[in-house]
Short mmCIF file of C-alpha atoms and ligand atoms in Angstrom, two decimals:
data_model
loop_
_atom_site.label_atom_id
_atom_site.label_comp_id
_atom_site.label_asym_id
_atom_site.label_seq_id
_atom_site.Cartn_x
_atom_site.Cartn_y
_atom_site.Cartn_z
CA UNK A 1075 -34.41 -61.36 52.92
CA UNK A 1076 -33.41 -65.00 53.08
CA UNK A 1077 -34.80 -66.48 49.85
CA UNK A 1078 -32.62 -69.01 48.08
CA UNK A 1079 -31.94 -67.36 44.70
CA UNK A 1080 -30.74 -70.64 43.18
CA UNK A 1081 -33.66 -72.81 44.35
CA UNK A 1082 -35.70 -72.68 41.10
CA UNK A 1083 -32.83 -73.94 38.92
CA UNK A 1084 -31.64 -77.44 38.03
CA UNK A 1085 -28.90 -76.66 35.53
CA UNK A 1086 -26.55 -73.78 36.27
CA UNK A 1087 -23.79 -72.24 34.22
CA UNK A 1088 -21.53 -70.28 36.56
CA UNK A 1089 -19.08 -67.76 35.16
CA UNK A 1090 -16.15 -66.83 37.35
CA UNK A 1091 -14.31 -63.61 36.54
CA UNK A 1092 -10.51 -63.33 36.50
CA UNK A 1093 -10.44 -60.77 39.31
CA UNK A 1094 -11.98 -63.33 41.68
CA UNK A 1095 -9.55 -66.13 40.92
CA UNK A 1096 -6.35 -64.15 40.57
CA UNK A 1097 -5.08 -61.36 42.83
CA UNK A 1098 -3.39 -58.18 41.69
CA UNK A 1099 0.02 -59.83 42.01
CA UNK A 1100 -1.01 -62.56 39.54
CA UNK A 1101 -1.34 -65.29 42.19
CA UNK A 1102 -4.24 -67.71 42.43
CA UNK A 1103 -6.65 -66.96 45.30
CA UNK A 1104 -6.41 -70.56 46.47
CA UNK A 1105 -8.49 -70.34 49.64
CA UNK A 1106 -11.26 -68.47 47.83
CA UNK A 1107 -11.32 -71.19 45.16
CA UNK A 1108 -11.35 -73.93 47.81
CA UNK A 1109 -14.37 -72.29 49.45
CA UNK A 1110 -16.13 -71.86 46.12
CA UNK A 1111 -15.51 -75.52 45.31
CA UNK A 1112 -17.32 -76.51 48.50
CA UNK A 1113 -20.30 -74.31 47.47
CA UNK A 1114 -20.32 -76.00 44.06
CA UNK A 1115 -20.13 -79.47 45.62
CA UNK A 1116 -23.13 -78.58 47.82
CA UNK A 1117 -25.19 -77.38 44.84
CA UNK A 1118 -24.29 -80.52 42.95
CA UNK A 1119 -25.16 -82.86 45.78
CA UNK A 1120 -28.53 -81.09 46.06
CA UNK A 1121 -29.20 -82.42 42.53
CA UNK A 1122 -28.31 -79.60 40.14
CA UNK A 1123 -25.97 -79.82 37.16
CA UNK A 1124 -23.14 -77.30 37.21
CA UNK A 1125 -21.05 -76.08 34.29
CA UNK A 1126 -18.25 -73.63 35.06
CA UNK A 1127 -16.99 -70.97 32.68
CA UNK A 1128 -13.72 -69.84 34.22
CA UNK A 1129 -11.63 -66.85 33.25
CA UNK A 1130 -8.17 -66.35 34.66
CA UNK A 1131 -5.85 -67.99 32.12
CA UNK A 1132 -4.30 -64.76 30.90
CA UNK A 1133 -4.05 -63.31 34.41
CA UNK A 1134 -2.28 -66.43 35.73
CA UNK A 1135 -0.11 -66.79 32.65
CA UNK A 1136 1.16 -63.22 32.98
CA UNK A 1137 2.53 -64.04 36.42
CA UNK A 1138 4.01 -67.35 35.29
CA UNK A 1139 5.76 -65.81 32.28
CA UNK A 1140 6.81 -62.58 34.04
CA UNK A 1141 4.82 -60.35 31.69
CA UNK A 1142 4.34 -57.17 33.67
CA UNK A 1143 3.27 -54.59 31.04
CA UNK A 1144 -0.16 -53.09 31.75
CA UNK A 1145 -1.32 -53.86 28.22
CA UNK A 1146 -0.11 -57.03 26.57
CA UNK A 1147 0.27 -57.43 22.82
CA UNK A 1148 -2.03 -59.98 21.20
CA UNK A 1149 0.89 -62.43 20.93
CA UNK A 1150 1.77 -61.97 24.60
CA UNK A 1151 -1.85 -62.47 25.69
CA UNK A 1152 -2.04 -65.64 23.63
CA UNK A 1153 1.17 -66.94 25.17
CA UNK A 1154 -0.09 -65.98 28.64
CA UNK A 1155 -3.38 -67.78 27.99
CA UNK A 1156 -1.47 -70.87 26.89
CA UNK A 1157 0.68 -71.03 30.03
CA UNK A 1158 -2.08 -69.88 32.35
CA UNK A 1159 -4.72 -72.33 31.12
CA UNK A 1160 -2.66 -75.27 32.41
CA UNK A 1161 -2.43 -73.69 35.86
CA UNK A 1162 -6.12 -72.76 35.78
CA UNK A 1163 -7.27 -76.28 34.88
CA UNK A 1164 -5.01 -77.76 37.48
CA UNK A 1165 -6.38 -75.42 40.15
CA UNK A 1166 -9.97 -76.41 39.30
CA UNK A 1167 -9.14 -80.12 39.14
CA UNK A 1168 -7.52 -79.94 42.59
CA UNK A 1169 -10.22 -77.78 44.18
CA UNK A 1170 -13.12 -79.91 42.98
CA UNK A 1171 -11.09 -83.11 43.30
CA UNK A 1172 -11.10 -82.57 47.07
CA UNK A 1173 -14.85 -83.16 46.83
CA UNK A 1174 -14.37 -86.26 44.66
CA UNK A 1175 -15.58 -84.34 41.61
CA UNK A 1176 -13.84 -84.96 38.30
CA UNK A 1177 -13.39 -81.99 35.95
CA UNK A 1178 -13.28 -81.92 32.15
CA UNK A 1179 -11.71 -79.03 30.24
CA UNK A 1180 -13.35 -77.60 27.13
CA UNK A 1181 -11.84 -74.65 25.26
CA UNK A 1182 -14.21 -72.86 22.96
CA UNK A 1183 -14.06 -70.44 20.04
CA UNK A 1184 -17.13 -68.68 18.61
CA UNK A 1185 -17.47 -71.10 15.68
CA UNK A 1186 -18.08 -73.86 18.22
CA UNK A 1187 -21.09 -72.14 19.71
CA UNK A 1188 -22.35 -70.78 16.37
CA UNK A 1189 -21.84 -73.60 13.84
CA UNK A 1190 -24.29 -76.39 14.34
CA UNK A 1191 -21.94 -79.32 13.69
CA UNK A 1192 -19.51 -78.16 16.39
CA UNK A 1193 -22.33 -76.99 18.56
CA UNK A 1194 -23.95 -80.42 18.61
CA UNK A 1195 -20.65 -82.09 19.43
CA UNK A 1196 -19.72 -79.62 22.17
CA UNK A 1197 -23.19 -79.95 23.65
CA UNK A 1198 -22.99 -83.73 23.60
CA UNK A 1199 -19.58 -83.71 25.28
CA UNK A 1200 -20.81 -81.38 28.03
CA UNK A 1201 -23.95 -83.45 28.53
CA UNK A 1202 -21.94 -86.66 28.67
CA UNK A 1203 -19.59 -85.19 31.27
CA UNK A 1204 -22.58 -84.06 33.36
CA UNK A 1205 -24.16 -87.49 33.01
CA UNK A 1206 -20.95 -89.03 34.34
CA UNK A 1207 -21.05 -86.76 37.38
CA UNK A 1208 -18.17 -84.55 36.23
CA UNK A 1209 -18.05 -80.75 36.03
CA UNK A 1210 -17.05 -79.21 32.69
CA UNK A 1211 -14.67 -76.27 33.06
CA UNK A 1212 -14.91 -74.02 30.02
CA UNK A 1213 -12.86 -71.08 28.78
CA UNK A 1214 -12.23 -69.39 25.48
CA UNK A 1215 -9.42 -70.95 23.47
CA UNK A 1216 -7.51 -67.68 23.66
CA UNK A 1217 -4.15 -69.01 22.52
CA UNK A 1218 -5.41 -69.87 19.03
CA UNK A 1219 -8.42 -67.58 18.61
CA UNK A 1220 -7.67 -64.65 16.32
CA UNK A 1221 -8.93 -61.16 17.09
CA UNK A 1222 -11.72 -61.50 14.53
CA UNK A 1223 -13.05 -64.78 15.82
CA UNK A 1224 -13.00 -64.47 19.53
CA UNK A 1225 -15.52 -63.49 22.11
CA UNK A 1226 -12.86 -61.64 24.05
CA UNK A 1227 -14.98 -61.71 27.19
CA UNK A 1228 -16.32 -64.64 29.10
CA UNK A 1229 -19.62 -62.89 29.89
CA UNK A 1230 -21.00 -63.42 26.39
CA UNK A 1231 -19.16 -66.74 26.02
CA UNK A 1232 -20.84 -68.05 29.17
CA UNK A 1233 -24.25 -66.89 27.89
CA UNK A 1234 -23.69 -68.86 24.67
CA UNK A 1235 -22.63 -71.89 26.66
CA UNK A 1236 -25.66 -71.58 28.95
CA UNK A 1237 -28.08 -71.44 26.02
CA UNK A 1238 -26.24 -74.21 24.18
CA UNK A 1239 -26.71 -76.63 27.05
CA UNK A 1240 -30.16 -75.28 27.89
CA UNK A 1241 -29.15 -74.21 31.38
CA UNK A 1242 -32.06 -72.65 33.25
CA UNK A 1243 -29.82 -70.06 34.91
CA UNK A 1244 -26.53 -68.32 34.19
CA UNK A 1245 -24.75 -66.90 37.25
CA UNK A 1246 -22.13 -64.22 36.58
CA UNK A 1247 -19.83 -63.87 39.57
CA UNK A 1248 -17.76 -60.73 39.35
CA UNK A 1249 -16.78 -57.78 41.49
CA UNK A 1250 -20.20 -56.08 41.36
CA UNK A 1251 -23.33 -57.21 43.15
CA UNK A 1252 -25.66 -56.47 40.29
CA UNK A 1253 -26.99 -53.77 38.03
CA UNK A 1254 -27.47 -50.22 39.31
CA UNK A 1255 -29.48 -47.38 37.82
CA UNK A 1256 -26.07 -45.74 37.06
CA UNK A 1257 -22.44 -46.89 37.56
CA UNK A 1258 -22.18 -46.79 41.40
CA UNK A 1259 -18.51 -45.76 41.37
CA UNK A 1260 -19.44 -42.55 39.57
CA UNK A 1261 -22.88 -41.82 40.95
CA UNK A 1262 -23.55 -41.96 44.72
CA UNK A 1263 -27.32 -41.91 44.09
CA UNK A 1264 -27.20 -45.05 41.96
CA UNK A 1265 -29.80 -47.59 43.08
CA UNK A 1266 -29.43 -51.37 42.97
CA UNK A 1267 -31.98 -53.24 40.86
CA UNK A 1268 -32.97 -56.62 42.37
CA UNK A 1269 -34.94 -57.77 39.30
CA UNK A 1270 -34.80 -56.85 35.61
CA UNK A 1271 -37.93 -58.02 33.81
CA UNK A 1272 -36.82 -57.08 30.29
CA UNK A 1273 -33.60 -55.66 28.85
CA UNK A 1274 -34.85 -52.40 27.43
CA UNK A 1275 -32.82 -49.51 25.99
CA UNK A 1276 -33.13 -47.90 29.44
CA UNK A 1277 -31.52 -50.93 31.10
CA UNK A 1278 -28.72 -50.94 28.53
CA UNK A 1279 -28.04 -47.28 29.24
CA UNK A 1280 -27.73 -48.03 32.96
CA UNK A 1281 -24.94 -50.52 32.26
CA UNK A 1282 -22.48 -47.69 31.64
CA UNK A 1283 -19.13 -49.48 31.82
CA UNK A 1284 -17.84 -50.79 35.16
CA UNK A 1285 -14.46 -52.36 34.42
CA UNK A 1286 -12.13 -53.89 37.03
CA UNK A 1287 -8.38 -54.46 37.13
CA UNK A 1288 -8.50 -57.74 35.22
CA UNK A 1289 -11.85 -58.44 33.64
CA UNK A 1290 -12.36 -57.57 30.03
CA UNK A 1291 -16.08 -57.21 30.28
CA UNK A 1292 -17.66 -54.41 32.26
CA UNK A 1293 -21.39 -54.14 32.91
CA UNK A 1294 -21.98 -53.64 29.19
CA UNK A 1295 -20.90 -57.16 28.25
CA UNK A 1296 -22.89 -58.51 31.22
CA UNK A 1297 -26.06 -56.91 29.92
CA UNK A 1298 -25.18 -58.24 26.44
CA UNK A 1299 -24.86 -61.69 28.03
CA UNK A 1300 -28.24 -61.09 29.65
CA UNK A 1301 -29.80 -60.48 26.25
CA UNK A 1302 -28.38 -63.70 24.83
CA UNK A 1303 -29.49 -65.72 27.86
CA UNK A 1304 -32.93 -64.27 28.50
CA UNK A 1305 -33.98 -64.36 24.84
CA UNK A 1306 -33.17 -68.06 24.85
CA UNK A 1307 -35.25 -68.65 27.96
CA UNK A 1308 -32.36 -68.76 30.47
CA UNK A 1309 -32.47 -66.57 33.59
CA UNK A 1310 -29.33 -64.65 34.55
CA UNK A 1311 -28.03 -63.59 37.95
CA UNK A 1312 -25.25 -61.06 38.50
CA UNK A 1313 -23.69 -61.35 41.95
CA UNK A 1314 -20.56 -60.25 43.70
CA UNK A 1315 -18.05 -63.01 44.05
CA UNK A 1316 -15.11 -61.38 45.80
CA UNK A 1317 -15.95 -62.52 49.34
CA UNK A 1318 -15.73 -66.16 50.44
CA UNK A 1319 -18.61 -68.53 49.55
CA UNK A 1320 -20.44 -66.34 47.01
CA UNK A 1321 -22.73 -69.16 45.83
CA UNK A 1322 -23.67 -70.14 49.36
CA UNK A 1323 -24.51 -66.52 50.03
CA UNK A 1324 -26.83 -66.53 46.97
CA UNK A 1325 -28.68 -69.45 48.54
CA UNK A 1326 -28.95 -67.45 51.78
CA UNK A 1327 -30.48 -64.29 50.32
CA UNK A 1328 -27.29 -62.51 49.19
CA UNK A 1329 -27.70 -59.38 47.10
CA UNK A 1330 -27.85 -59.80 43.33
CA UNK A 1331 -29.74 -58.79 40.19
CA UNK A 1332 -31.99 -61.38 38.57
CA UNK A 1333 -32.74 -61.00 34.85
CA UNK A 1334 -35.95 -62.86 34.06
CA UNK A 1335 -36.12 -65.01 30.91
CA UNK A 1336 -38.03 -63.38 28.06
CA UNK A 1337 -39.73 -66.62 27.03
CA UNK A 1338 -39.63 -70.30 27.88
CA UNK A 1339 -36.69 -72.35 26.59
CA UNK A 1340 -39.04 -74.45 24.45
CA UNK A 1341 -40.51 -71.33 22.81
CA UNK A 1342 -37.03 -69.92 22.27
CA UNK A 1343 -35.82 -73.10 20.64
CA UNK A 1344 -38.81 -73.23 18.29
CA UNK A 1345 -38.33 -69.62 17.36
CA UNK A 1346 -34.68 -70.33 16.59
CA UNK A 1347 -35.52 -73.32 14.39
CA UNK A 1348 -38.29 -71.48 12.53
CA UNK A 1349 -36.95 -67.99 12.30
CA UNK A 1350 -33.18 -67.97 12.31
CA UNK A 1351 -31.95 -70.89 10.27
CA UNK A 1352 -31.80 -71.15 6.49
CA UNK A 1353 -33.31 -74.38 5.15
CA UNK A 1354 -30.66 -76.68 3.69
CA UNK A 1355 -32.90 -79.41 2.25
CA UNK A 1356 -36.31 -81.04 2.05
CA UNK A 1357 -37.60 -84.37 3.26
CA UNK A 1358 -40.86 -85.62 1.76
CA UNK A 1359 -42.92 -88.04 3.84
CA UNK A 1360 -45.86 -90.34 3.13
CA UNK A 1361 -49.37 -89.67 4.43
CA UNK A 1362 -48.93 -91.95 7.47
CA UNK A 1363 -45.73 -90.22 8.58
CA UNK A 1364 -47.32 -86.80 7.99
CA UNK A 1365 -50.18 -87.76 10.32
CA UNK A 1366 -47.75 -89.12 12.94
CA UNK A 1367 -45.74 -85.87 12.91
CA UNK A 1368 -48.89 -83.83 13.47
CA UNK A 1369 -49.61 -85.88 16.61
CA UNK A 1370 -46.16 -85.06 18.00
CA UNK A 1371 -44.18 -88.16 16.95
CA UNK A 1372 -40.57 -88.19 15.78
CA UNK A 1373 -39.79 -88.68 12.08
CA UNK A 1374 -38.62 -92.21 11.30
CA UNK A 1375 -36.86 -93.12 8.04
CA UNK A 1376 -39.60 -95.60 7.06
CA UNK A 1377 -42.01 -92.74 6.34
CA UNK A 1378 -39.61 -90.84 4.05
CA UNK A 1379 -40.21 -90.95 0.30
CA UNK A 1380 -37.73 -88.37 -1.01
CA UNK A 1381 -34.68 -86.45 0.21
CA UNK A 1382 -33.67 -83.25 -1.63
CA UNK A 1383 -30.59 -81.09 -1.08
CA UNK A 1384 -27.21 -81.48 0.47
CA UNK A 1385 -27.22 -81.08 4.25
CA UNK A 1386 -25.22 -81.91 7.34
CA UNK A 1387 -26.45 -83.37 10.58
CA UNK A 1388 -27.89 -80.50 12.63
CA UNK A 1389 -28.93 -78.40 9.61
CA UNK A 1390 -32.47 -77.08 9.30
CA UNK A 1391 -34.67 -78.91 6.78
CA UNK A 1392 -38.28 -78.58 5.66
CA UNK A 1393 -40.55 -81.61 6.01
CA UNK A 1394 -43.18 -81.72 3.24
CA UNK A 1395 -46.28 -83.90 2.85
CA UNK A 1396 -47.09 -86.02 -0.27
CA UNK A 1397 -48.50 -82.86 -1.92
CA UNK A 1398 -45.23 -80.99 -1.35
CA UNK A 1399 -46.71 -78.69 1.31
CA UNK A 1400 -44.38 -77.89 4.22
CA UNK A 1401 -45.72 -79.35 7.44
CA UNK A 1402 -42.71 -78.98 9.73
CA UNK A 1403 -39.30 -77.38 10.04
CA UNK A 1404 -36.66 -79.36 11.86
CA UNK A 1405 -33.03 -79.90 12.77
CA UNK A 1406 -32.11 -83.12 11.03
CA UNK A 1407 -30.36 -85.94 12.87
CA UNK A 1408 -28.51 -87.41 9.85
CA UNK A 1409 -26.69 -85.89 6.87
CA UNK A 1410 -28.27 -86.04 3.39
CA UNK A 1411 -26.27 -89.09 2.22
CA UNK A 1412 -27.26 -91.05 5.31
CA UNK A 1413 -30.87 -89.90 4.95
CA UNK A 1414 -30.96 -91.16 1.36
CA UNK A 1415 -29.43 -94.45 2.45
CA UNK A 1416 -32.03 -95.14 5.13
CA UNK A 1417 -35.19 -93.62 3.62
CA UNK A 1418 -38.09 -96.07 3.49
CA UNK A 1419 -36.26 -98.51 5.81
CA UNK A 1420 -37.48 -99.94 9.09
CA UNK A 1421 -35.70 -98.86 12.26
CA UNK A 1422 -33.88 -102.18 12.81
CA UNK A 1423 -32.52 -102.03 9.25
CA UNK A 1424 -31.48 -98.41 9.84
CA UNK A 1425 -29.50 -99.34 12.93
CA UNK A 1426 -27.81 -102.10 10.92
CA UNK A 1427 -26.95 -99.68 8.09
CA UNK A 1428 -25.65 -96.85 10.24
CA UNK A 1429 -24.31 -98.73 13.26
CA UNK A 1430 -25.82 -98.73 16.72
CA UNK A 1431 -24.26 -95.38 17.63
CA UNK A 1432 -26.75 -93.57 15.41
CA UNK A 1433 -30.29 -92.94 16.49
CA UNK A 1434 -33.04 -94.47 14.42
CA UNK A 1435 -35.05 -91.22 14.25
CA UNK A 1436 -34.27 -88.94 11.33
CA UNK A 1437 -35.66 -86.03 13.31
CA UNK A 1438 -36.39 -86.10 17.01
CA UNK A 1439 -39.63 -84.37 17.92
CA UNK A 1440 -37.80 -81.99 20.27
CA UNK A 1441 -35.97 -80.66 17.22
CA UNK A 1442 -39.10 -80.06 15.15
CA UNK A 1443 -41.63 -77.28 14.86
CA UNK A 1444 -44.95 -77.92 13.13
CA UNK A 1445 -45.66 -75.30 10.51
CA UNK A 1446 -48.96 -74.36 12.19
CA UNK A 1447 -46.73 -72.72 14.79
CA UNK A 1448 -44.89 -70.70 12.13
CA UNK A 1449 -46.98 -67.53 12.40
CA UNK A 1450 -46.28 -67.25 16.13
CA UNK A 1451 -42.61 -67.92 15.67
CA UNK A 1452 -42.26 -65.20 13.04
CA UNK A 1453 -44.15 -62.71 15.09
CA UNK A 1454 -41.66 -63.15 17.87
CA UNK A 1455 -38.60 -62.52 15.74
N1 LIG B 2642 -10.60 -65.90 28.59
C1 LIG B 2642 -9.88 -64.92 29.34
C2 LIG B 2642 -8.93 -65.60 30.32
O1 LIG B 2642 -9.11 -66.72 30.68
C3 LIG B 2642 -10.77 -64.02 30.17
C4 LIG B 2642 -11.81 -63.23 29.46
C5 LIG B 2642 -12.67 -62.47 30.47
O2 LIG B 2642 -12.23 -62.24 31.58
O3 LIG B 2642 -13.83 -62.15 30.17
O4 LIG B 2642 -7.99 -64.99 30.77
#
């Protein structure tokens, strides 16, 4: 087999496990990282965007701070993460810097991927970095996250990041080369699965719990990550990363498990807008704007006649026609005060009122679902 597993994808989120980056003595595997950086540079120069989710802060910080206990207290882990994150970022900056690639560090807590205001900002920062040719390096903000509000494993964190930036594939590099019918360490008859079409209860049962010396997530959190990714229309690959050049080997037919997306990203996004979010307000439009929306146009302030409710940018709102009938559900581009300020105004006046940094559309068509599509969306959820 020599198929290039990464060929179909243009935007990759690559999660690197701690056990790949840091050896058992707590030292960075510098040559391994240097080789990986050259794989990443090759993928990037072939035209794909790459976002890295890197573990390893706690593992590096342990060594730096001389914390040798097998199990660290929460406070010790947070201190280790704090010291280790500096070393981790520096290692990435140096490794990718050798390929003239600039890195940007983003530390994330669950509220950032779950609350829309933060989510939109984090997404914009990542997209801006990518647009500038840089590679975002992401980790959980372990040194401030409390036990209740942390992911705790970078498998699920990386799946959230991948769906947030609409990556078409999430690659989990760890110490296993994919999913087996049973944990291979315990069952010699376990068979490797090259493709998982849907994450069924049977697949979840196969995940068992393959933990390694450093990683927090075993196969269970990887399959959880697979659910998050595939339901949002992002494919996921699990591959072994311990040897040199694991990404290059994926492009040369290396063994892995591919989890196929459950639906397209556009379908997933519509389902999310229609089915998951509570409506925070209503925008009434005139007949002309209602017609324009139905032909797939964005919603401009000039067509708005009334704004009801108190909402933030990024909240879900209902768009109603002059008779008060809902015609679309959307993520709004302005908050309710701004919307009231600009309603009925032409786009040039809107730009003058809000400053050039703000877009003239109140709702971009990519963030809108026409209510005719509602039935389908509900059926899916
Ligand atoms: N965020 C943790 C770290 O950087 C790792 C979590 C994980 O390995 O899943 O040490």
